[in-house]
């Protein structure tokens, strides 16, 4: 089945550091990928839709200059948290839908990246 | 039993019993619904989905029921096993609007052996 991979799985870094998270579709090409954020004991909140070859679409309240998204190829989207601060600590998860399976098919999720800012 | 408040609601069941997890969705225009299972430290894993032109769909040990009149979705797990312990999320989408998912609050399922 469709597989989505994220890297790294866990990052701990100092405040002010920029952190890049990668999301790859391993056995299919994804023109669209999605980035979510999940705080402890809460649900997933969509941050942005990553579109291959064009600008990402951000959800209301998500700072596009803070969370830079690049979708330069059909199998890779990256999320960069710029100048990260402790309040950015969270679980970041990406997803993609295999376009070969038709429109009404589920998104497949990566295993997430736990970001801890000290 | 269930508990609601500052934490995710929790459903505790005995191994072998059936579990029913409920979800109220928000958008009457949503036409596609999915249940995901999330284990600690992992991403959501697809369980079962249903389109709005159906009111019931069955999988292996799982059944999803959709009541569009009251915007309610449920997941039934038969013969619940310890490996079913996880957080369960429903998600809704309108397929005309780019496959964006909106997740429900989630329910913790604890299976007692």
Coordinates of N, CA and C in Angstrom, one line a residue:
Chain A
X1 N 0.8 -1.2 0.0 CA 0.0 0.0 0.0 C 0.9 1.2 0.0
X2 N 0.2 2.4 -0.1 CA 0.9 3.7 -0.2 C 1.6 3.9 1.1
X3 N 2.8 4.4 1.0 CA 3.6 4.7 2.2 C 4.2 6.1 2.2
X4 N 4.0 6.8 3.3 CA 4.6 8.1 3.5 C 5.6 8.1 4.6
X5 N 6.7 8.6 4.3 CA 7.8 8.6 5.3 C 8.2 10.0 5.7
X6 N 8.5 10.2 7.0 CA 9.0 11.5 7.5 C 10.3 11.3 8.2
X7 N 11.1 12.4 8.1 CA 12.4 12.4 8.7 C 12.8 13.8 9.1
X8 N 13.3 14.0 10.3 CA 13.6 13.0 11.3 C 12.4 12.7 12.1
X9 N 12.4 11.7 12.9 CA 11.3 11.3 13.8 C 11.3 12.1 15.0
X10 N 12.5 12.6 15.4 CA 12.5 13.4 16.7 C 13.7 14.4 16.6
X11 N 13.4 15.6 17.0 CA 14.4 16.7 16.9 C 14.3 17.5 18.2
X12 N 15.5 17.7 18.8 CA 15.6 18.5 20.0 C 16.6 19.6 19.7
X13 N 16.2 20.9 19.8 CA 17.2 21.9 19.5 C 16.9 23.2 20.3
X14 N 17.9 24.1 20.2 CA 17.8 25.3 21.0 C 16.9 26.3 20.4
X15 N 16.4 27.2 21.2 CA 15.5 28.2 20.7 C 16.2 29.1 19.7
X16 N 15.6 29.5 18.6 CA 16.2 30.3 17.6 C 16.7 29.5 16.4
X17 N 16.8 28.2 16.6 CA 17.2 27.4 15.5 C 16.1 27.2 14.5
X18 N 16.5 27.0 13.2 CA 15.5 26.6 12.2 C 15.6 25.1 12.0
X19 N 14.5 24.5 11.8 CA 14.4 23.0 11.7 C 13.7 22.6 10.5
X20 N 14.3 21.7 9.7 CA 13.6 21.2 8.5 C 13.1 19.8 8.7
X21 N 11.9 19.6 8.3 CA 11.3 18.2 8.3 C 10.9 17.8 6.9
X22 N 11.3 16.6 6.6 CA 11.0 16.0 5.3 C 9.8 15.1 5.3
X23 N 9.1 15.1 4.2 CA 8.0 14.2 4.0 C 8.1 13.6 2.6
X24 N 8.2 12.3 2.5 CA 8.4 11.6 1.2 C 7.3 10.6 1.0
X25 N 6.8 10.6 -0.3 CA 5.9 9.5 -0.7 C 6.8 8.4 -1.3
X26 N 6.8 7.2 -0.8 CA 7.8 6.2 -1.2 C 7.4 5.4 -2.4
X27 N 6.2 5.2 -2.7 CA 5.8 4.4 -3.8 C 4.8 5.0 -4.7
X28 N 4.6 6.3 -4.6 CA 3.7 7.0 -5.5 C 4.1 8.5 -5.6
X29 N 3.6 9.1 -6.6 CA 3.8 10.5 -6.7 C 2.7 11.3 -6.2
X30 N 3.0 12.4 -5.4 CA 1.9 13.1 -4.8 C 2.1 14.6 -5.2
X31 N 1.1 15.1 -6.0 CA 1.1 16.5 -6.3 C 0.7 17.4 -5.1
X32 N 0.0 16.8 -4.2 CA -0.4 17.5 -3.0 C -0.1 16.7 -1.8
X33 N 0.5 17.4 -0.8 CA 0.8 16.8 0.5 C 0.2 17.8 1.6
X34 N 0.0 17.3 2.7 CA -0.6 18.1 3.8 C 0.2 18.0 5.0
X35 N 0.3 19.2 5.7 CA 1.1 19.2 7.0 C 0.1 19.6 8.1
X36 N 0.2 18.8 9.2 CA -0.6 18.9 10.4 C 0.3 19.1 11.6
X37 N -0.3 19.7 12.6 CA 0.4 19.9 13.9 C -0.6 19.3 15.0
X38 N 0.1 18.6 15.9 CA -0.7 18.0 17.0 C -0.1 18.2 18.3
X39 N -0.8 18.9 19.2 CA -0.3 19.1 20.6 C -0.7 17.9 21.4
X40 N -0.1 17.7 22.6 CA -0.4 16.5 23.4 C -1.8 16.5 23.7
X41 N -2.4 15.3 23.6 CA -3.8 15.0 24.0 C -4.8 15.8 23.2
X42 N -4.4 16.3 22.0 CA -5.3 17.0 21.2 C -5.4 16.4 19.8
X43 N -6.2 16.9 19.0 CA -6.4 16.4 17.6 C -5.4 17.0 16.7
X44 N -5.5 16.5 15.4 CA -4.6 17.0 14.4 C -5.2 18.3 13.8
X45 N -4.4 19.3 13.6 CA -4.9 20.5 13.0 C -4.1 20.8 11.7
X46 N -4.9 20.9 10.6 CA -4.2 21.2 9.4 C -3.5 22.5 9.4
X47 N -2.3 22.5 9.0 CA -1.5 23.8 8.9 C -1.5 24.3 7.5
X48 N -1.2 23.5 6.5 CA -1.1 23.9 5.2 C -1.2 22.8 4.2
X49 N -1.5 23.1 3.0 CA -1.5 22.2 1.8 C -0.3 22.5 1.0
X50 N 0.5 21.5 0.7 CA 1.7 21.7 0.0 C 1.5 21.3 -1.5
X51 N 1.7 22.1 -2.4 CA 1.4 21.9 -3.8 C 2.7 21.8 -4.6
X52 N 2.9 20.7 -5.3 CA 4.1 20.6 -6.1 C 4.2 21.6 -7.2
X53 N 5.3 22.3 -7.2 CA 5.6 23.3 -8.2 C 4.9 24.7 -8.0
X54 N 4.2 24.8 -6.9 CA 3.6 26.1 -6.6 C 3.6 26.4 -5.1
X55 N 3.0 27.6 -4.8 CA 3.1 28.0 -3.4 C 2.1 27.1 -2.6
X56 N 2.5 27.0 -1.3 CA 1.6 26.2 -0.4 C 0.4 27.1 0.0
X57 N -0.7 26.4 0.4 CA -1.9 27.1 0.9 C -1.9 26.9 2.4
X58 N -1.9 28.1 3.1 CA -1.9 28.0 4.5 C -3.3 28.2 5.1
X59 N -3.5 27.5 6.2 CA -4.8 27.6 6.9 C -4.8 28.9 7.7
X60 N -5.9 29.4 8.1 CA -6.1 30.7 8.8 C -5.3 30.6 10.1
X61 N -4.5 31.6 10.4 CA -3.8 31.6 11.7 C -2.4 31.0 11.6
X62 N -2.1 30.4 10.5 CA -0.7 29.8 10.4 C 0.2 30.8 9.7
X63 N 1.3 31.1 10.3 CA 2.2 32.1 9.7 C 3.0 31.5 8.6
X64 N 2.9 31.9 7.4 CA 3.6 31.3 6.3 C 5.1 31.6 6.3
X65 N 5.5 32.7 7.0 CA 6.9 33.1 7.1 C 7.6 32.3 8.2
X66 N 6.8 31.8 9.1 CA 7.3 31.0 10.2 C 7.4 29.5 9.8
X67 N 6.5 29.0 9.0 CA 6.5 27.6 8.6 C 6.6 27.6 7.1
X68 N 7.8 27.5 6.6 CA 8.1 27.5 5.2 C 7.9 26.1 4.6
X69 N 7.2 26.0 3.5 CA 6.9 24.8 2.9 C 7.4 24.8 1.4
X70 N 8.2 23.8 1.1 CA 8.7 23.6 -0.2 C 8.3 22.2 -0.8
X71 N 7.7 22.2 -2.0 CA 7.3 20.9 -2.6 C 7.9 20.9 -4.0
X72 N 9.2 20.6 -4.0 CA 10.0 20.8 -5.2 C 9.9 19.6 -6.1
X73 N 9.5 18.4 -5.6 CA 9.4 17.3 -6.5 C 8.1 16.5 -6.1
X74 N 7.7 15.6 -7.0 CA 6.5 14.8 -6.8 C 6.5 13.8 -5.6
X75 N 7.7 13.7 -5.0 CA 7.8 12.7 -3.9 C 8.3 13.4 -2.6
X76 N 8.5 14.7 -2.6 CA 9.1 15.3 -1.4 C 8.5 16.7 -1.1
X77 N 8.1 16.8 0.1 CA 7.7 18.1 0.6 C 8.5 18.4 1.9
X78 N 8.9 19.6 2.1 CA 9.6 19.9 3.3 C 8.9 21.0 4.1
X79 N 9.0 20.9 5.4 CA 8.4 22.0 6.3 C 9.6 22.5 7.1
X80 N 9.9 23.8 7.0 CA 10.9 24.4 7.8 C 10.3 25.3 8.9
X81 N 10.6 25.0 10.1 CA 10.1 25.8 11.2 C 11.3 26.8 11.5
X82 N 11.0 28.1 11.1 CA 12.1 29.1 11.2 C 12.2 29.7 12.6
X83 N 13.4 29.9 13.1 CA 13.6 30.6 14.4 C 12.6 30.0 15.4
X84 N 12.8 28.7 15.6 CA 11.8 28.0 16.5 C 11.9 28.4 17.9
X85 N 10.8 28.4 18.6 CA 10.7 28.8 20.0 C 10.0 27.7 20.7
X86 N 10.1 27.7 22.1 CA 9.4 26.6 22.8 C 8.0 26.3 22.5
X87 N 7.2 27.4 22.2 CA 5.8 27.2 21.8 C 5.6 26.5 20.5
X88 N 6.7 26.4 19.7 CA 6.6 25.6 18.5 C 6.7 24.1 18.7
X89 N 7.1 23.7 19.9 CA 7.3 22.3 20.2 C 5.9 21.6 20.0
X90 N 6.0 20.6 19.2 CA 4.7 19.9 18.9 C 5.1 18.6 18.1
X91 N 4.0 17.9 17.7 CA 4.2 16.7 16.8 C 3.7 17.1 15.4
X92 N 4.6 17.1 14.5 CA 4.3 17.5 13.1 C 4.1 16.3 12.2
X93 N 3.0 16.2 11.5 CA 2.7 15.0 10.7 C 2.3 15.5 9.3
X94 N 2.8 14.7 8.3 CA 2.4 15.0 7.0 C 1.6 13.8 6.4
X95 N 0.9 14.1 5.4 CA 0.1 13.1 4.7 C 0.0 13.4 3.2
X96 N -0.4 12.3 2.5 CA -0.5 12.4 1.0 C -1.6 11.4 0.6
X97 N -2.2 11.7 -0.5 CA -3.1 10.7 -1.1 C -2.6 10.2 -2.4
X98 N -2.6 8.9 -2.5 CA -2.2 8.2 -3.8 C -3.2 8.6 -4.9
X99 N -2.8 9.4 -5.9 CA -3.7 9.8 -6.9 C -4.2 8.6 -7.8
X100 N -3.5 7.5 -7.8 CA -3.8 6.4 -8.6 C -5.1 5.7 -8.1
X101 N -5.5 6.0 -6.9 CA -6.6 5.2 -6.2 C -7.9 5.9 -6.4
X102 N -7.9 7.1 -7.0 CA -9.2 7.7 -7.2 C -9.5 8.8 -6.2
X103 N -10.5 9.5 -6.4 CA -10.8 10.8 -5.6 C -11.2 10.5 -4.2
X104 N -12.1 9.6 -4.0 CA -12.6 9.3 -2.6 C -11.8 8.2 -2.0
X105 N -10.5 8.5 -1.7 CA -9.6 7.6 -1.1 C -8.9 8.3 0.0
X106 N -8.5 7.6 1.1 CA -8.0 8.2 2.3 C -6.6 8.7 2.1
X107 N -6.2 9.7 2.9 CA -4.8 10.2 2.9 C -4.0 9.1 3.8
X108 N -2.8 9.0 3.4 CA -1.8 8.2 4.2 C -0.9 9.1 4.9
X109 N -0.7 8.8 6.2 CA 0.1 9.6 7.0 C 1.5 9.1 7.3
X110 N 2.4 10.0 7.5 CA 3.7 9.6 8.0 C 3.7 9.4 9.5
X111 N 4.8 9.0 10.0 CA 4.8 8.6 11.5 C 5.1 9.8 12.3
X112 N 5.2 11.0 11.7 CA 5.3 12.2 12.5 C 6.7 12.6 12.9
X113 N 6.9 13.8 13.3 CA 8.2 14.3 13.8 C 7.9 15.1 15.1
X114 N 8.5 14.6 16.1 CA 8.4 15.3 17.4 C 9.4 16.3 17.6
X115 N 9.0 17.6 17.6 CA 9.9 18.7 17.7 C 9.9 19.3 19.1
X116 N 11.1 19.3 19.8 CA 11.2 19.9 21.1 C 12.2 21.0 21.1
X117 N 11.7 22.2 21.4 CA 12.6 23.4 21.4 C 12.9 23.7 22.9
X118 N 14.2 23.8 23.2 CA 14.6 24.1 24.6 C 14.7 25.6 24.8
Chain B
X1 N -16.2 3.0 31.2 CA -16.9 4.2 31.2 C -16.3 5.3 30.4
X2 N -16.9 6.5 30.3 CA -16.3 7.6 29.5 C -16.1 8.8 30.5
X3 N -15.1 9.6 30.1 CA -14.8 10.8 30.9 C -14.5 11.9 29.9
X4 N -15.1 13.1 30.1 CA -14.9 14.2 29.2 C -14.4 15.4 30.0
X5 N -13.7 16.2 29.4 CA -13.2 17.4 30.2 C -12.0 18.0 29.5
X6 N -10.9 18.2 30.3 CA -9.7 18.7 29.7 C -9.0 17.7 28.9
X7 N -9.3 16.4 29.1 CA -8.6 15.4 28.4 C -9.5 14.8 27.3
X8 N -8.9 14.0 26.4 CA -9.7 13.3 25.5 C -10.6 12.3 26.2
X9 N -11.9 12.2 25.7 CA -12.8 11.2 26.3 C -12.1 9.8 26.2
X10 N -12.4 9.0 27.2 CA -11.8 7.7 27.3 C -12.9 6.6 27.3
X11 N -12.7 5.6 26.5 CA -13.7 4.4 26.6 C -12.9 3.2 27.0
X12 N -13.3 2.6 28.1 CA -12.6 1.4 28.6 C -13.5 0.2 28.4
X13 N -13.0 -0.8 27.8 CA -13.7 -2.0 27.5 C -12.9 -3.2 27.9
X14 N -13.6 -4.3 28.2 CA -13.0 -5.6 28.5 C -12.6 -6.3 27.2
X15 N -11.5 -6.9 27.2 CA -11.1 -7.7 26.0 C -12.2 -8.6 25.6
X16 N -12.5 -8.7 24.3 CA -13.5 -9.6 23.8 C -14.9 -8.9 23.7
X17 N -15.1 -7.8 24.4 CA -16.4 -7.1 24.2 C -16.3 -6.2 22.9
X18 N -17.5 -5.7 22.6 CA -17.6 -4.8 21.4 C -17.4 -3.4 21.9
X19 N -16.8 -2.6 21.1 CA -16.6 -1.2 21.4 C -17.4 -0.3 20.4
X20 N -17.9 0.8 20.9 CA -18.5 1.8 20.0 C -18.0 3.1 20.3
X21 N -17.4 3.7 19.3 CA -16.8 5.1 19.5 C -17.6 6.0 18.6
X22 N -18.0 7.1 19.2 CA -18.8 8.1 18.5 C -18.1 9.4 18.1
X23 N -18.7 10.0 17.1 CA -18.1 11.2 16.6 C -19.2 12.1 16.1
X24 N -19.2 13.4 16.4 CA -20.2 14.3 15.8 C -19.4 15.2 14.9
X25 N -19.8 15.2 13.6 CA -19.0 16.1 12.7 C -19.7 17.4 12.5
X26 N -19.0 18.3 11.9 CA -19.5 19.7 11.9 C -20.1 20.3 10.7
X27 N -19.7 19.7 9.5 CA -20.1 20.4 8.3 C -21.1 19.5 7.5
X28 N -22.3 20.0 7.3 CA -23.3 19.2 6.6 C -23.0 19.0 5.2
X29 N -22.0 19.8 4.6 CA -21.6 19.6 3.2 C -20.5 18.5 3.1
X30 N -20.0 18.0 4.2 CA -19.0 16.9 4.1 C -19.6 15.7 3.5
X31 N -18.8 15.0 2.6 CA -19.4 13.9 1.9 C -18.5 12.7 1.9
X32 N -17.4 12.8 2.7 CA -16.5 11.6 2.9 C -16.0 11.6 4.3
X33 N -16.0 10.4 4.9 CA -15.7 10.3 6.3 C -14.7 9.2 6.5
X34 N -13.8 9.4 7.4 CA -12.8 8.3 7.6 C -12.5 8.2 9.1
X35 N -12.3 7.0 9.5 CA -11.8 6.7 10.9 C -10.3 6.3 10.8
X36 N -9.6 7.0 11.7 CA -8.2 6.7 11.9 C -7.9 6.2 13.3
X37 N -6.8 5.4 13.4 CA -6.3 4.9 14.7 C -4.9 5.5 14.9
X38 N -4.7 6.0 16.0 CA -3.3 6.6 16.3 C -2.7 6.0 17.5
X39 N -1.6 5.3 17.4 CA -0.9 4.8 18.5 C 0.1 5.8 19.0
X40 N 0.5 5.7 20.2 CA 1.4 6.7 20.8 C 2.7 6.9 20.0
X41 N 3.0 8.1 19.6 CA 4.2 8.5 18.9 C 4.2 8.1 17.4
X42 N 3.0 7.8 16.9 CA 2.9 7.4 15.5 C 1.9 8.3 14.8
X43 N 1.9 8.2 13.5 CA 0.9 9.0 12.7 C -0.4 8.2 12.6
X44 N -1.5 8.8 12.2 CA -2.8 8.1 12.1 C -2.7 7.0 11.1
X45 N -3.4 5.9 11.4 CA -3.5 4.8 10.5 C -4.9 4.6 10.1
X46 N -5.1 4.5 8.8 CA -6.5 4.3 8.2 C -7.1 3.0 8.7
X47 N -8.4 3.2 9.1 CA -9.2 2.0 9.5 C -10.3 1.7 8.5
X48 N -11.2 2.7 8.3 CA -12.3 2.5 7.4 C -12.8 3.8 7.0
X49 N -13.5 3.9 5.8 CA -14.1 5.1 5.3 C -15.5 4.8 4.8
X50 N -16.2 5.9 4.6 CA -17.6 5.8 4.1 C -17.9 7.1 3.4
X51 N -18.7 6.9 2.3 CA -19.1 8.1 1.6 C -20.5 8.5 2.0
X52 N -20.9 9.7 1.7 CA -22.2 10.2 2.3 C -23.4 9.5 1.6
X53 N -23.2 8.8 0.5 CA -24.4 8.1 -0.1 C -24.6 6.7 0.6
X54 N -23.9 6.4 1.6 CA -24.0 5.2 2.4 C -24.3 5.5 3.8
X55 N -25.0 4.6 4.5 CA -25.1 4.8 6.0 C -24.4 3.7 6.8
X56 N -23.9 2.7 6.1 CA -23.2 1.7 6.9 C -22.1 1.0 5.9
X57 N -21.0 0.7 6.6 CA -20.0 0.0 5.8 C -19.2 -0.9 6.8
X58 N -18.9 -2.1 6.3 CA -18.3 -3.0 7.2 C -16.9 -3.4 6.7
X59 N -16.0 -3.6 7.6 CA -14.7 -4.1 7.3 C -14.4 -5.3 8.1
X60 N -13.1 -5.6 8.3 CA -12.8 -6.8 9.1 C -12.9 -6.3 10.6
X61 N -13.8 -6.8 11.3 CA -14.0 -6.5 12.7 C -14.5 -5.1 13.0
X62 N -14.6 -4.3 12.0 CA -15.0 -2.9 12.2 C -16.2 -2.6 11.3
X63 N -17.1 -1.7 11.8 CA -18.3 -1.2 11.1 C -18.4 0.3 11.3
X64 N -18.6 1.0 10.3 CA -18.8 2.5 10.4 C -20.3 2.7 10.1
X65 N -20.9 3.5 10.9 CA -22.3 4.0 10.7 C -22.3 5.5 10.5
X66 N -23.1 5.9 9.6 CA -23.2 7.4 9.3 C -24.7 7.8 9.4
X67 N -25.0 8.8 10.2 CA -26.3 9.4 10.3 C -26.2 10.8 9.9
X68 N -26.5 11.1 8.7 CA -26.4 12.5 8.2 C -27.4 13.4 8.8
X69 N -28.5 12.9 9.2 CA -29.6 13.8 9.8 C -29.1 14.5 11.0
X70 N -28.3 13.8 11.8 CA -27.8 14.4 13.1 C -26.3 14.6 13.0
X71 N -25.7 14.4 11.9 CA -24.3 14.6 11.7 C -23.5 13.8 12.7
X72 N -23.7 12.5 12.7 CA -23.1 11.6 13.6 C -22.5 10.4 12.9
X73 N -21.3 10.0 13.4 CA -20.6 8.9 12.8 C -20.2 8.0 14.0
X74 N -20.2 6.7 13.8 CA -19.7 5.8 14.9 C -18.9 4.7 14.3
X75 N -18.0 4.2 15.1 CA -17.1 3.1 14.7 C -17.4 2.0 15.7
X76 N -17.7 0.9 15.2 CA -17.9 -0.3 16.1 C -16.8 -1.3 15.8
X77 N -16.2 -1.7 16.9 CA -15.1 -2.7 16.8 C -15.6 -4.0 17.5
X78 N -15.6 -5.1 16.8 CA -16.1 -6.3 17.4 C -15.0 -7.1 18.0
X79 N -15.3 -7.7 19.1 CA -14.3 -8.6 19.8 C -13.0 -7.8 20.1
X80 N -13.1 -6.7 20.8 CA -12.0 -5.8 21.0 C -10.8 -6.5 21.6
X81 N -9.6 -6.2 21.1 CA -8.4 -6.9 21.5 C -7.4 -5.8 22.1
X82 N -6.5 -6.3 23.0 CA -5.5 -5.3 23.5 C -4.8 -4.4 22.5
X83 N -4.6 -5.0 21.3 CA -3.9 -4.3 20.3 C -4.8 -3.1 19.7
X84 N -6.0 -3.1 20.0 CA -6.9 -2.0 19.6 C -6.8 -0.8 20.4
X85 N -6.1 -0.9 21.6 CA -5.9 0.3 22.4 C -5.1 1.3 21.7
X86 N -5.7 2.5 21.6 CA -5.1 3.6 20.8 C -6.1 4.8 21.0
X87 N -5.7 5.9 20.3 CA -6.7 7.0 20.1 C -7.3 6.9 18.8
X88 N -8.6 7.1 18.7 CA -9.4 7.0 17.5 C -9.9 8.4 17.1
X89 N -9.7 8.7 15.8 CA -10.2 10.0 15.3 C -11.1 9.8 14.1
X90 N -12.2 10.5 14.1 CA -12.9 10.6 12.9 C -12.5 11.8 12.1
X91 N -12.6 11.8 10.8 CA -12.2 12.9 10.0 C -13.3 13.1 8.9
X92 N -13.6 14.3 8.5 CA -14.5 14.6 7.5 C -13.9 15.4 6.4
X93 N -14.5 15.3 5.2 CA -13.9 16.0 4.0 C -15.1 16.3 3.0
X94 N -14.9 17.3 2.3 CA -15.8 17.5 1.1 C -14.9 17.3 -0.1
X95 N -15.2 16.3 -0.9 CA -14.2 15.9 -2.0 C -14.2 17.0 -3.1
X96 N -15.1 17.9 -3.1 CA -15.1 19.0 -4.1 C -14.1 20.0 -3.7
X97 N -13.6 20.0 -2.5 CA -12.7 21.1 -2.0 C -11.4 20.5 -1.6
X98 N -10.8 19.8 -2.5 CA -9.4 19.5 -2.4 C -9.0 18.5 -1.3
X99 N -9.9 17.6 -0.9 CA -9.5 16.5 0.0 C -8.9 16.9 1.3
X100 N -9.3 18.1 1.8 CA -8.8 18.6 3.1 C -9.6 17.9 4.2
X101 N -8.9 17.3 5.1 CA -9.5 16.6 6.2 C -9.7 17.5 7.4
X102 N -10.8 17.4 8.1 CA -11.0 18.1 9.4 C -11.2 17.0 10.4
X103 N -10.3 17.0 11.4 CA -10.4 15.9 12.4 C -11.3 16.2 13.6
X104 N -11.9 15.2 14.1 CA -12.6 15.3 15.4 C -11.7 15.3 16.5
X105 N -12.2 15.4 17.7 CA -11.4 15.6 18.9 C -10.7 14.3 19.3
X106 N -11.2 13.2 19.0 CA -10.5 11.9 19.3 C -11.1 11.3 20.6
X107 N -11.0 10.0 20.6 CA -11.4 9.2 21.8 C -10.3 8.1 22.1
X108 N -9.9 8.1 23.4 CA -8.9 7.0 23.8 C -9.7 5.7 24.1
X109 N -9.3 4.7 23.4 CA -9.8 3.4 23.7 C -8.8 2.6 24.5
X110 N -9.2 2.1 25.7 CA -8.4 1.3 26.6 C -9.0 -0.1 26.7
X111 N -8.3 -1.1 26.4 CA -8.8 -2.5 26.4 C -8.2 -3.2 27.6
X112 N -9.0 -3.7 28.5 CA -8.6 -4.3 29.7 C -8.5 -5.8 29.5
X113 N -7.4 -6.5 29.8 CA -7.3 -7.9 29.6 C -7.9 -8.7 30.8

